PDB file of C-alpha atoms in Angstrom:
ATOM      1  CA  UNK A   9     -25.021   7.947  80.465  1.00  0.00           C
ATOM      2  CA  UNK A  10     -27.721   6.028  79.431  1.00  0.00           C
ATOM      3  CA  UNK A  11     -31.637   7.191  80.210  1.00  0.00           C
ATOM      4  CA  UNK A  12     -33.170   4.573  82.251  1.00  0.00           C
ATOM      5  CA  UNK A  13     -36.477   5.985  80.651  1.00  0.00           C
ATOM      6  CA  UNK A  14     -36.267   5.171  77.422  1.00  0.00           C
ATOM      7  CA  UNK A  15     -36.381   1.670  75.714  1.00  0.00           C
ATOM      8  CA  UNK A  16     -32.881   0.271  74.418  1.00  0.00           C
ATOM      9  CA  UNK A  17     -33.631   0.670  70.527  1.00  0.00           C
ATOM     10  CA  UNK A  18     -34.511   3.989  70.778  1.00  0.00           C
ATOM     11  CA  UNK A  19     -31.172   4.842  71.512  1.00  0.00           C
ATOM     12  CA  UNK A  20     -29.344   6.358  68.208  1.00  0.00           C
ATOM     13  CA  UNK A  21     -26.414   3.992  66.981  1.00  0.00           C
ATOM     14  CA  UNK A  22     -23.481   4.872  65.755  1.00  0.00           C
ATOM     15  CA  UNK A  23     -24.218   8.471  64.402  1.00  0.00           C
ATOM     16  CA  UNK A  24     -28.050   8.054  63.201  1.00  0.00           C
ATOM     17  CA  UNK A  25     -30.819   9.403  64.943  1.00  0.00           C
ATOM     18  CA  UNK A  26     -34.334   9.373  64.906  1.00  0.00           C
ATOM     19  CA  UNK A  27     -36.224  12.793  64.543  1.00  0.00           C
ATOM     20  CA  UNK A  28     -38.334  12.337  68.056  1.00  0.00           C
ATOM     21  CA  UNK A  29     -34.360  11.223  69.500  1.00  0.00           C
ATOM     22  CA  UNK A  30     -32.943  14.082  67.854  1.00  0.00           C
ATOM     23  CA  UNK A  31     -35.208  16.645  69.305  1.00  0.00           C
ATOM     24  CA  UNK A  32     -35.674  15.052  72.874  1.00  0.00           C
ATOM     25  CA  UNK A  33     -31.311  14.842  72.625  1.00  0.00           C
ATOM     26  CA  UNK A  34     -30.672  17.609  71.006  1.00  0.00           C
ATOM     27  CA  UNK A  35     -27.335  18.952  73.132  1.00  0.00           C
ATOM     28  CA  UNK A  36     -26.270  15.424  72.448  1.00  0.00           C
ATOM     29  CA  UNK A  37     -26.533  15.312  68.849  1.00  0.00           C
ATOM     30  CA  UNK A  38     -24.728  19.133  68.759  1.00  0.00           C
ATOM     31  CA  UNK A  39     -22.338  17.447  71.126  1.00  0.00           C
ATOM     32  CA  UNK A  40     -21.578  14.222  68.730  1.00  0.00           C
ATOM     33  CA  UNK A  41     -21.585  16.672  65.513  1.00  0.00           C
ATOM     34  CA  UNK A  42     -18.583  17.843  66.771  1.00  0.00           C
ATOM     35  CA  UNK A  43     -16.514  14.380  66.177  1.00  0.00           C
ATOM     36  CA  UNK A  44     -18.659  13.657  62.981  1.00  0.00           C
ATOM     37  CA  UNK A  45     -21.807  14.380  60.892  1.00  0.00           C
ATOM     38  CA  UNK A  46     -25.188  13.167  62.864  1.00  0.00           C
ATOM     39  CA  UNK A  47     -27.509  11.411  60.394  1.00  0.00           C
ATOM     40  CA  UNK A  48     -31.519  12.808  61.034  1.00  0.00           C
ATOM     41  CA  UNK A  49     -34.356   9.626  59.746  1.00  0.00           C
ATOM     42  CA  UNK A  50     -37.635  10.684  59.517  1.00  0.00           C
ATOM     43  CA  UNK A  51     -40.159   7.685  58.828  1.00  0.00           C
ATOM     44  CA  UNK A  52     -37.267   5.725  58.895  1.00  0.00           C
ATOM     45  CA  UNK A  53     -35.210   7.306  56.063  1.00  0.00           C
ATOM     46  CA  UNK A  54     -32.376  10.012  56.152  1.00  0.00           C
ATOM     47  CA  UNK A  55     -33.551  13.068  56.034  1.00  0.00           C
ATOM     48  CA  UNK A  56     -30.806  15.924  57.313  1.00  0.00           C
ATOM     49  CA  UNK A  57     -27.532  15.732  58.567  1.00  0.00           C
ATOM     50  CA  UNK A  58     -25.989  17.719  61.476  1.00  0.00           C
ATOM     51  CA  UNK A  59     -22.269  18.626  61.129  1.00  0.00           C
ATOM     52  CA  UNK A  60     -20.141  21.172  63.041  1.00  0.00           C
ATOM     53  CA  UNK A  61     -19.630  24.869  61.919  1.00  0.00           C
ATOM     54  CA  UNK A  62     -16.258  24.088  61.455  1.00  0.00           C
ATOM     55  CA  UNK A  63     -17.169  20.636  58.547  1.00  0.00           C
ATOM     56  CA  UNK A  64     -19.766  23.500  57.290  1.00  0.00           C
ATOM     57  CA  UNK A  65     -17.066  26.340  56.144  1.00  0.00           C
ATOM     58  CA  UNK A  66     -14.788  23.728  55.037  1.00  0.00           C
ATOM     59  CA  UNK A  67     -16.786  21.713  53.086  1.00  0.00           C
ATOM     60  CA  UNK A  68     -17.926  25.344  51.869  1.00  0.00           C
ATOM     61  CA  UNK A  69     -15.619  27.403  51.186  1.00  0.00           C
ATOM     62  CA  UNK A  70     -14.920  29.010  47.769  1.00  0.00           C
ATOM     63  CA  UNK A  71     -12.013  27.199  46.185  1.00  0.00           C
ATOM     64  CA  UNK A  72     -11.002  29.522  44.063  1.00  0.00           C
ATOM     65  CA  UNK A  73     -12.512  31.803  40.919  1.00  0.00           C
ATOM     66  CA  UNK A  74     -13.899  30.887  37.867  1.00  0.00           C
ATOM     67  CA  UNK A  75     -11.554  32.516  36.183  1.00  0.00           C
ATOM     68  CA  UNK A  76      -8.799  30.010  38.150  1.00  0.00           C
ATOM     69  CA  UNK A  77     -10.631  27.595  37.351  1.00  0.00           C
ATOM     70  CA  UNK A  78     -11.037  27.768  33.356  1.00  0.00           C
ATOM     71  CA  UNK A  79      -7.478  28.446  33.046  1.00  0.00           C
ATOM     72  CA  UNK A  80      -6.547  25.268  34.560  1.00  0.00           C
ATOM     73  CA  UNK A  81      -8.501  23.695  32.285  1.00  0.00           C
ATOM     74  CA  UNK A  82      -7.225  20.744  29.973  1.00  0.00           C
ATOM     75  CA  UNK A  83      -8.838  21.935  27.269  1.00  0.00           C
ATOM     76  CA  UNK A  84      -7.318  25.278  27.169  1.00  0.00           C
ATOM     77  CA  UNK A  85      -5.077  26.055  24.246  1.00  0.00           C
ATOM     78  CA  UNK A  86      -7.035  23.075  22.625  1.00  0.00           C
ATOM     79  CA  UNK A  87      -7.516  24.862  19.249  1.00  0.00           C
ATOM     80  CA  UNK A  88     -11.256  24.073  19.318  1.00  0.00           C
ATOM     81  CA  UNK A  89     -13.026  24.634  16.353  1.00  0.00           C
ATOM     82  CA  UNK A  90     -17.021  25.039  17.835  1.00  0.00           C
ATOM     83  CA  UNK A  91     -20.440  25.696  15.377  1.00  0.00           C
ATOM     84  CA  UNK A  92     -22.597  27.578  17.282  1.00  0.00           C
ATOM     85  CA  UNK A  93     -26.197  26.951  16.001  1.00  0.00           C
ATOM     86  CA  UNK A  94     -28.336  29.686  14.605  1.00  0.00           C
ATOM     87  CA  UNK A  95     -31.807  28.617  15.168  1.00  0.00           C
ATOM     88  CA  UNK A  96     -34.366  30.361  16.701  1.00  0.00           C
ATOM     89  CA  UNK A  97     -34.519  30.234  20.772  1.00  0.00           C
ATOM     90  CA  UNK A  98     -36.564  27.184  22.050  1.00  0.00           C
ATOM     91  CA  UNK A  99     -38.916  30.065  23.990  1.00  0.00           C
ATOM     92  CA  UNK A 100     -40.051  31.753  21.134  1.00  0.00           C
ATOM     93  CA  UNK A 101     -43.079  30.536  19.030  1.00  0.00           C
ATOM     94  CA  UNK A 102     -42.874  31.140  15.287  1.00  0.00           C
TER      95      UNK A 102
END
């Protein structure tokens, strides 16, 4: 449903909104998030994005543990041979 009210341009496209659309709209752009991330411009640039709770914990969620993940590493069993350096810490003034 269109709003007779307000001028053809100022209608988002595609998923993008402007901030004053985005607050006057804001069910909507809840509503949309649901199907796909909403896109926030402020002074004409992006500025936030609106996804569902459902895009948040899954692009969120812990894959594993760092342990997990430094075993999997290529480099492990590597036989590195690393020099550690000896110098003085950069914070301390001789």
């Amino acid at each position: 449903m269109i709003n007779r009210n307000v001028e053809p341009d100022a209608l988002p496209t595609n998923d993008s909104w402007t901030l004053a659309n985005a607050k006057a709209r804001l069910s909507e752009v809840l509503d949309r998030a649901q199907t796909g991330p909403q896109v926030i411009t402020r002074h004409g640039k992006p500025n936030a994005v609106i996804v569902s709770v459902e895009e948040w914990a899954r692009k969120t969620a812990r894959k594993g543990t760092l342990a997990e993940f430094l075993l999997a590493s290529p480099l492990r069993g590597a036989d590195l041979e690393l020099d550690r350096l000896h110098d003085a810490p950069r914070d301390e003034v001789p």
